[in-house]
Amino acid sequence: MKTIKLKNKQINYSILIGNGIYKSTGSILKKYLIKKRVFIICDLVVFNLYKKNLSTSLKRSRIEAIFIPIKVDERKKNIATVSTLSSKLLSFNIDRKDTIIAFGGGILGDIVGFTASIILRGVNYIQIPTTLLSQVDSSVGGKTGVNSSYGKNLIGTFYQPKLVIIDTDVLNSLPRRELLSGYAEIIKYGIIKDIKFFRWLLKNGYKVIEGNNNAKIYAIYRSCIIKAQIVEADEKEQGIRALLNLGHTFGHAIESLNEFKKNIIHGEAVAIGIRFATKLSYLEGYISNLDYNKIVSHFNDIGLKNTLPKNLNNISAKKFVSEMLKDKKAIDESLTLILIKRIGSAFIKKDYSQKKLLKLFKEITK
Ligand code: GLY
């Protein structure tokens, strides 16, 4: 099992990465719990697949487990779901010595983390992410939240978990499409911070998608190390943490304009967003033709296509850009974008003019 420590003045927790470790959740958890009672909030699919093993492990360690399965998707990632979940937890008389566990993908983790941060003004929580995307991104770093009709993730908190348990075993039941969606976030780390990792991905990325265990562990480990370093330096996204948003302002606009329909899932929208950001970086003269082609070819080779949903094919630049402006990062009508200088080095471009983006929109998105 590999361990990454996330530590600065305010934060101190571990990310454990291994194969089959969720089966030892009980013995792992013992030292993290104040009281031996946990509320396990999981999505229905995860509940049906893993409840038995998890319950057995917790029972062995004499930990009382209350499972709360909930149905989640991007459209249910809202304040109403948080309210229902909070009532459920309160109906069990949850107290501040209890621990909440988010056992599921990124949407579930964001909802549960947010609920944990506000219920009784904050109860300890642990993330056990079950999708590649949540393992390499959303379960680490303490961003929690839900969507609003005004945009994605606009209601939320920074609230760090006490522990993250990443088990590559649970990825075996994931459809290829979900793995690819998570892989988009993995490539992101190579592009923004680590050319060596990017080169490793060019050679070995397909093994991650094919389920090679060593490749999965390495890709997740490397991604989490990069994320941990960035979060340690800038937990509240006052500076470099914004690099992690490469492609996301474009991606969130795609998801919102598509009304969060399932023909495009989060990582797929991010993948398209990263392509748009790469193209914009090229058109602006920041990135070389060579690096541009390397990034785009890898997306193509791995199977992350550049296909906007049909209904967005002819979307006007104006509509798209005004959706981008709903992003949290937009300030006073100007955009903050993450652009790329070269593979392994991204930067924050503040005050990117709307007019320029409108002009280049056709070129970026073709
Ligand atoms: N997903 C981007 C971040 O955690 O900052």
Short mmCIF file of C-alpha atoms and ligand atoms in Angstrom, two decimals:
data_model
loop_
_atom_site.label_atom_id
_atom_site.label_comp_id
_atom_site.label_asym_id
_atom_site.label_seq_id
_atom_site.Cartn_x
_atom_site.Cartn_y
_atom_site.Cartn_z
CA MET A 1 0.00 0.00 0.00
CA LYS A 2 1.27 3.49 -0.87
CA THR A 3 0.70 6.46 1.40
CA ILE A 4 0.73 10.15 0.50
CA LYS A 5 0.67 12.71 3.30
CA LEU A 6 -1.06 15.97 2.71
CA LYS A 7 0.29 18.38 5.25
CA ASN A 8 0.61 22.09 5.87
CA LYS A 9 -0.25 24.40 8.78
CA GLN A 10 -3.96 23.76 8.43
CA ILE A 11 -4.21 20.34 6.80
CA ASN A 12 -2.94 16.94 7.83
CA TYR A 13 -4.28 13.73 6.37
CA SER A 14 -3.24 10.69 4.40
CA ILE A 15 -4.20 9.25 1.08
CA LEU A 16 -3.84 5.46 1.06
CA ILE A 17 -3.58 3.75 -2.31
CA GLY A 18 -3.67 0.00 -2.80
CA ASN A 19 -5.35 -2.98 -4.36
CA GLY A 20 -8.15 -4.67 -2.37
CA ILE A 21 -7.66 -2.43 0.66
CA TYR A 22 -11.35 -1.56 1.06
CA LYS A 23 -11.71 -5.09 2.42
CA SER A 24 -9.57 -4.01 5.37
CA THR A 25 -11.48 -0.76 5.89
CA GLY A 26 -12.32 -1.74 9.48
CA SER A 27 -8.75 -2.14 10.66
CA ILE A 28 -7.61 0.93 8.68
CA LEU A 29 -10.38 3.10 10.12
CA LYS A 30 -9.88 2.22 13.76
CA LYS A 31 -7.28 4.86 14.45
CA TYR A 32 -9.19 7.61 12.66
CA LEU A 33 -12.51 7.32 14.49
CA ILE A 34 -13.40 9.16 17.68
CA LYS A 35 -16.43 6.95 18.18
CA LYS A 36 -16.82 3.55 16.58
CA ARG A 37 -19.82 4.52 14.51
CA VAL A 38 -19.78 5.48 10.84
CA PHE A 39 -22.43 6.68 8.43
CA ILE A 40 -21.62 5.26 5.03
CA ILE A 41 -23.26 7.28 2.30
CA CYS A 42 -22.95 5.45 -0.96
CA ASP A 43 -24.63 5.34 -4.31
CA LEU A 44 -26.91 2.44 -5.04
CA VAL A 45 -24.57 0.69 -7.47
CA VAL A 46 -21.69 0.81 -4.99
CA PHE A 47 -24.01 -0.33 -2.19
CA ASN A 48 -25.07 -3.44 -4.10
CA LEU A 49 -21.51 -4.31 -5.16
CA TYR A 50 -19.54 -3.74 -1.98
CA LYS A 51 -21.83 -3.64 1.02
CA LYS A 52 -21.11 -7.24 2.03
CA ASN A 53 -17.31 -7.00 2.10
CA LEU A 54 -17.35 -3.61 3.75
CA SER A 55 -19.83 -4.65 6.43
CA THR A 56 -17.82 -7.78 7.23
CA SER A 57 -14.62 -5.77 7.59
CA LEU A 58 -16.27 -3.16 9.82
CA LYS A 59 -17.98 -5.78 11.98
CA ARG A 60 -14.65 -7.53 12.51
CA SER A 61 -13.31 -4.26 13.92
CA ARG A 62 -16.47 -3.73 15.97
CA ILE A 63 -17.42 -0.57 14.11
CA GLU A 64 -21.12 0.13 13.87
CA ALA A 65 -22.03 1.02 10.27
CA ILE A 66 -25.19 2.76 9.14
CA PHE A 67 -25.49 2.58 5.37
CA ILE A 68 -27.39 5.33 3.61
CA PRO A 69 -27.64 4.54 -0.09
CA ILE A 70 -28.71 7.48 -2.23
CA LYS A 71 -29.33 7.96 -5.92
CA VAL A 72 -27.08 10.62 -7.38
CA ASP A 73 -26.38 12.18 -10.71
CA GLU A 74 -25.28 15.62 -11.83
CA ARG A 75 -28.90 16.85 -11.89
CA LYS A 76 -29.49 15.69 -8.31
CA LYS A 77 -26.30 17.36 -7.15
CA ASN A 78 -28.23 20.16 -5.54
CA ILE A 79 -29.19 21.70 -2.25
CA ALA A 80 -32.41 19.64 -2.09
CA THR A 81 -30.37 16.43 -1.98
CA VAL A 82 -28.17 17.91 0.76
CA SER A 83 -31.27 18.78 2.73
CA THR A 84 -32.74 15.26 2.41
CA LEU A 85 -29.43 13.69 3.36
CA SER A 86 -29.01 15.99 6.35
CA SER A 87 -32.49 15.10 7.63
CA LYS A 88 -31.67 11.42 7.27
CA LEU A 89 -28.44 11.82 9.26
CA LEU A 90 -30.20 13.86 11.94
CA SER A 91 -32.93 11.23 12.19
CA PHE A 92 -30.19 8.84 13.37
CA ASN A 93 -29.10 11.38 15.98
CA ILE A 94 -25.71 11.92 14.36
CA ASP A 95 -23.32 13.70 16.71
CA ARG A 96 -19.93 15.37 16.35
CA LYS A 97 -18.03 12.26 17.38
CA ASP A 98 -19.49 10.29 14.48
CA THR A 99 -17.74 9.95 11.14
CA ILE A 100 -19.34 10.19 7.74
CA ILE A 101 -17.92 8.14 4.87
CA ALA A 102 -18.44 9.08 1.23
CA PHE A 103 -18.27 5.79 -0.66
CA GLY A 104 -18.83 6.41 -4.37
CA GLY A 105 -17.87 8.62 -7.29
CA GLY A 106 -17.14 12.33 -7.57
CA ILE A 107 -20.71 13.59 -7.51
CA LEU A 108 -21.46 11.63 -4.37
CA GLY A 109 -18.17 12.73 -2.76
CA ASP A 110 -18.93 16.40 -3.41
CA ILE A 111 -22.46 16.13 -1.97
CA VAL A 112 -21.36 14.14 1.08
CA GLY A 113 -18.34 16.35 1.76
CA PHE A 114 -20.56 19.42 1.64
CA THR A 115 -23.15 17.83 3.94
CA ALA A 116 -20.39 16.80 6.38
CA SER A 117 -19.10 20.37 6.40
CA ILE A 118 -22.42 21.92 7.40
CA ILE A 119 -24.18 19.32 9.51
CA LEU A 120 -23.76 20.19 13.20
CA ARG A 121 -21.33 22.83 11.83
CA GLY A 122 -18.95 20.10 10.70
CA VAL A 123 -18.54 16.37 11.28
CA ASN A 124 -15.43 14.35 10.36
CA TYR A 125 -15.59 12.62 7.02
CA ILE A 126 -13.58 10.13 5.04
CA GLN A 127 -13.53 9.63 1.29
CA ILE A 128 -13.50 6.18 -0.29
CA PRO A 129 -13.72 7.09 -3.99
CA THR A 130 -14.86 4.39 -6.39
CA THR A 131 -14.30 5.96 -9.82
CA LEU A 132 -11.00 6.78 -11.47
CA LEU A 133 -12.02 10.42 -11.70
CA SER A 134 -12.80 10.75 -8.02
CA GLN A 135 -9.66 8.81 -7.07
CA VAL A 136 -7.33 11.14 -8.95
CA ASP A 137 -9.13 14.41 -8.41
CA SER A 138 -12.31 15.13 -6.50
CA SER A 139 -11.74 13.02 -3.37
CA VAL A 140 -8.48 14.83 -2.63
CA GLY A 141 -8.16 18.48 -1.67
CA GLY A 142 -11.41 19.21 0.15
CA LYS A 143 -13.50 20.93 -2.50
CA THR A 144 -17.11 20.10 -1.70
CA GLY A 145 -20.34 21.42 -3.13
CA VAL A 146 -23.41 21.22 -5.25
CA ASN A 147 -24.73 22.86 -8.39
CA SER A 148 -27.12 25.78 -8.57
CA SER A 149 -29.39 26.88 -11.39
CA TYR A 150 -26.78 29.64 -11.83
CA GLY A 151 -23.96 27.19 -12.54
CA LYS A 152 -21.92 24.18 -11.50
CA ASN A 153 -20.48 23.80 -7.98
CA LEU A 154 -21.49 27.34 -7.04
CA ILE A 155 -22.59 26.35 -3.54
CA GLY A 156 -19.88 24.72 -1.49
CA THR A 157 -17.07 24.75 1.01
CA PHE A 158 -13.42 23.85 1.37
CA TYR A 159 -13.59 21.04 3.91
CA GLN A 160 -10.84 18.47 4.10
CA PRO A 161 -11.49 14.79 4.75
CA LYS A 162 -9.69 13.02 7.60
CA LEU A 163 -8.52 10.25 5.28
CA VAL A 164 -8.83 9.12 1.66
CA ILE A 165 -8.79 5.39 0.89
CA ILE A 166 -8.19 4.63 -2.79
CA ASP A 167 -8.69 1.04 -3.86
CA THR A 168 -7.83 0.20 -7.46
CA ASP A 169 -9.78 -3.05 -7.15
CA VAL A 170 -13.09 -1.20 -7.29
CA LEU A 171 -12.18 0.19 -10.71
CA ASN A 172 -12.57 -3.30 -12.21
CA SER A 173 -16.34 -2.93 -12.29
CA LEU A 174 -16.20 0.45 -14.06
CA PRO A 175 -17.25 0.82 -17.69
CA ARG A 176 -14.49 1.90 -20.08
CA ARG A 177 -16.24 5.20 -20.59
CA GLU A 178 -15.93 6.02 -16.87
CA LEU A 179 -12.24 5.07 -16.90
CA LEU A 180 -11.60 7.33 -19.87
CA SER A 181 -13.44 10.12 -18.14
CA GLY A 182 -11.06 9.82 -15.16
CA TYR A 183 -8.09 9.52 -17.47
CA ALA A 184 -8.79 13.05 -18.75
CA GLU A 185 -7.93 14.36 -15.27
CA ILE A 186 -4.78 12.20 -15.19
CA ILE A 187 -3.48 13.69 -18.46
CA LYS A 188 -4.23 17.09 -16.96
CA TYR A 189 -1.57 16.57 -14.26
CA GLY A 190 1.06 15.74 -16.88
CA ILE A 191 0.17 18.81 -18.93
CA ILE A 192 0.11 21.30 -16.07
CA LYS A 193 3.05 20.11 -14.00
CA ASP A 194 4.98 17.04 -15.02
CA ILE A 195 6.40 16.33 -18.46
CA LYS A 196 7.98 13.06 -17.27
CA PHE A 197 4.57 11.84 -16.19
CA PHE A 198 3.09 12.97 -19.52
CA ARG A 199 5.77 10.93 -21.33
CA TRP A 200 5.00 7.94 -19.11
CA LEU A 201 1.32 8.31 -20.03
CA LEU A 202 2.12 8.37 -23.75
CA LYS A 203 3.71 4.95 -23.32
CA ASN A 204 1.61 3.43 -20.56
CA GLY A 205 -1.71 5.28 -20.50
CA TYR A 206 -3.50 2.53 -22.40
CA LYS A 207 -2.53 0.08 -19.63
CA VAL A 208 -4.43 2.20 -17.11
CA ILE A 209 -7.55 1.93 -19.26
CA GLU A 210 -7.00 -1.79 -19.81
CA GLY A 211 -6.86 -2.35 -16.05
CA ASN A 212 -3.18 -3.18 -15.51
CA ASN A 213 -2.88 -2.88 -11.76
CA ASN A 214 0.66 -1.51 -11.52
CA ALA A 215 -0.14 1.09 -14.17
CA LYS A 216 -3.33 2.12 -12.36
CA ILE A 217 -1.51 2.45 -9.03
CA TYR A 218 1.32 4.49 -10.53
CA ALA A 219 -1.00 6.83 -12.46
CA ILE A 220 -3.20 7.41 -9.41
CA TYR A 221 -0.20 7.83 -7.09
CA ARG A 222 1.52 10.34 -9.38
CA SER A 223 -1.73 12.29 -9.91
CA CYS A 224 -2.43 12.44 -6.17
CA ILE A 225 1.14 13.54 -5.39
CA ILE A 226 0.85 16.44 -7.82
CA LYS A 227 -2.57 17.36 -6.49
CA ALA A 228 -1.40 17.09 -2.87
CA GLN A 229 1.56 19.41 -3.52
CA ILE A 230 -0.69 21.99 -5.15
CA VAL A 231 -3.33 21.83 -2.40
CA GLU A 232 -0.67 22.09 0.32
CA ALA A 233 0.60 25.26 -1.31
CA ASP A 234 -2.79 26.82 -1.96
CA GLU A 235 -5.75 25.13 -0.28
CA LYS A 236 -8.30 27.89 -0.93
CA GLU A 237 -7.39 28.49 -4.56
CA GLN A 238 -5.94 31.95 -4.20
CA GLY A 239 -3.22 31.12 -6.72
CA ILE A 240 -1.69 27.98 -8.19
CA ARG A 241 -4.56 25.64 -7.30
CA ALA A 242 -6.36 27.24 -10.23
CA LEU A 243 -4.03 25.28 -12.52
CA LEU A 244 -6.07 22.21 -11.63
CA ASN A 245 -8.95 23.83 -13.48
CA LEU A 246 -7.30 23.35 -16.88
CA GLY A 247 -10.15 22.78 -19.33
CA HIS A 248 -12.78 23.02 -16.61
CA THR A 249 -14.27 26.43 -17.42
CA PHE A 250 -14.92 25.20 -20.96
CA GLY A 251 -15.97 21.79 -19.63
CA HIS A 252 -18.46 23.15 -17.10
CA ALA A 253 -20.04 25.31 -19.79
CA ILE A 254 -20.45 22.21 -21.98
CA GLU A 255 -22.07 20.26 -19.15
CA SER A 256 -24.41 23.10 -18.18
CA LEU A 257 -25.46 23.89 -21.75
CA ASN A 258 -26.09 20.18 -22.24
CA GLU A 259 -28.31 20.32 -19.13
CA PHE A 260 -26.14 17.65 -17.47
CA LYS A 261 -27.56 14.95 -19.73
CA LYS A 262 -25.67 11.67 -19.56
CA ASN A 263 -24.58 11.68 -23.19
CA ILE A 264 -21.62 13.65 -21.88
CA ILE A 265 -20.15 12.98 -18.45
CA HIS A 266 -17.86 15.25 -16.44
CA GLY A 267 -14.48 13.85 -17.54
CA GLU A 268 -15.57 13.82 -21.18
CA ALA A 269 -16.52 17.48 -20.95
CA VAL A 270 -13.19 18.22 -19.23
CA ALA A 271 -11.32 16.35 -21.99
CA ILE A 272 -12.97 18.53 -24.62
CA GLY A 273 -12.27 21.56 -22.44
CA ILE A 274 -8.57 20.68 -22.24
CA ARG A 275 -8.48 20.38 -26.02
CA PHE A 276 -10.07 23.85 -26.33
CA ALA A 277 -7.58 25.31 -23.84
CA THR A 278 -4.70 23.66 -25.72
CA LYS A 279 -5.92 25.07 -29.03
CA LEU A 280 -6.33 28.51 -27.53
CA SER A 281 -2.80 28.29 -26.10
CA TYR A 282 -1.56 27.42 -29.57
CA LEU A 283 -3.49 30.18 -31.31
CA GLU A 284 -2.18 32.68 -28.77
CA GLY A 285 1.35 31.54 -29.52
CA TYR A 286 2.11 30.15 -26.08
CA ILE A 287 2.53 26.50 -26.99
CA SER A 288 4.49 25.05 -29.91
CA ASN A 289 2.87 23.16 -32.75
CA LEU A 290 4.78 20.08 -31.63
CA ASP A 291 3.43 20.13 -28.06
CA TYR A 292 -0.05 20.96 -29.34
CA ASN A 293 0.02 17.91 -31.61
CA LYS A 294 1.39 15.64 -28.86
CA ILE A 295 -1.49 16.53 -26.54
CA VAL A 296 -4.21 16.23 -29.18
CA SER A 297 -2.79 12.95 -30.54
CA HIS A 298 -2.73 11.43 -27.08
CA PHE A 299 -6.36 12.33 -26.49
CA ASN A 300 -7.21 10.75 -29.86
CA ASP A 301 -5.08 7.64 -29.30
CA ILE A 302 -6.50 6.90 -25.89
CA GLY A 303 -10.07 7.32 -27.18
CA LEU A 304 -11.11 10.64 -25.71
CA LYS A 305 -12.88 12.07 -28.69
CA ASN A 306 -13.39 15.68 -29.53
CA THR A 307 -17.12 15.41 -29.97
CA LEU A 308 -19.41 18.01 -28.58
CA PRO A 309 -22.94 16.70 -28.04
CA LYS A 310 -25.00 17.13 -31.24
CA ASN A 311 -27.22 19.78 -29.71
CA LEU A 312 -24.18 21.96 -29.01
CA ASN A 313 -22.60 21.59 -32.44
CA ASN A 314 -23.95 24.86 -33.70
CA ILE A 315 -23.99 26.74 -30.45
CA SER A 316 -23.23 30.41 -30.82
CA ALA A 317 -19.97 31.73 -29.44
CA LYS A 318 -21.94 34.29 -27.47
CA LYS A 319 -24.07 31.72 -25.70
CA PHE A 320 -21.08 29.52 -24.91
CA VAL A 321 -18.93 32.35 -23.59
CA SER A 322 -21.72 33.76 -21.48
CA GLU A 323 -22.08 30.30 -19.91
CA MET A 324 -18.34 30.32 -19.20
CA LEU A 325 -18.79 33.62 -17.40
CA LYS A 326 -21.02 31.91 -14.84
CA ASP A 327 -17.96 30.06 -13.63
CA LYS A 328 -16.76 30.88 -10.12
CA LYS A 329 -13.47 31.96 -11.61
CA ALA A 330 -15.03 34.70 -13.74
CA ILE A 331 -14.64 38.11 -12.18
CA ASP A 332 -16.38 41.23 -13.49
CA GLU A 333 -17.09 39.82 -16.94
CA SER A 334 -13.51 38.85 -17.66
CA LEU A 335 -12.30 35.29 -17.79
CA THR A 336 -9.56 33.57 -15.88
CA LEU A 337 -8.31 30.75 -18.07
CA ILE A 338 -5.64 28.15 -17.61
CA LEU A 339 -3.38 28.10 -20.64
CA ILE A 340 -0.29 26.08 -21.49
CA LYS A 341 3.26 27.25 -22.23
CA ARG A 342 4.61 23.78 -22.87
CA ILE A 343 3.80 20.27 -21.73
CA GLY A 344 4.47 20.26 -17.98
CA SER A 345 3.96 23.99 -17.58
CA ALA A 346 0.57 25.67 -17.46
CA PHE A 347 -0.19 29.18 -16.23
CA ILE A 348 -3.08 31.30 -15.06
CA LYS A 349 -4.21 33.85 -17.61
CA LYS A 350 -6.21 36.53 -15.83
CA ASP A 351 -8.48 39.05 -17.55
CA TYR A 352 -8.72 37.13 -20.78
CA SER A 353 -10.91 39.29 -22.94
CA GLN A 354 -14.34 38.04 -23.82
CA LYS A 355 -14.09 39.71 -27.21
CA LYS A 356 -10.97 37.75 -28.09
CA LEU A 357 -12.52 34.49 -27.04
CA LEU A 358 -15.63 35.23 -29.09
CA LYS A 359 -13.41 35.88 -32.09
CA LEU A 360 -11.38 32.70 -31.71
CA PHE A 361 -14.30 30.50 -30.65
CA LYS A 362 -14.94 28.89 -34.06
CA GLU A 363 -11.27 28.04 -34.45
CA ILE A 364 -10.91 26.63 -30.93
CA THR A 365 -13.93 24.39 -31.16
CA LYS A 366 -13.51 22.98 -34.65
N1 GLY B 1 -10.71 19.74 -9.11
C1 GLY B 1 -9.90 20.86 -8.97
C2 GLY B 1 -9.47 21.13 -7.57
O1 GLY B 1 -9.66 20.31 -6.70
O2 GLY B 1 -8.93 22.18 -7.30
#
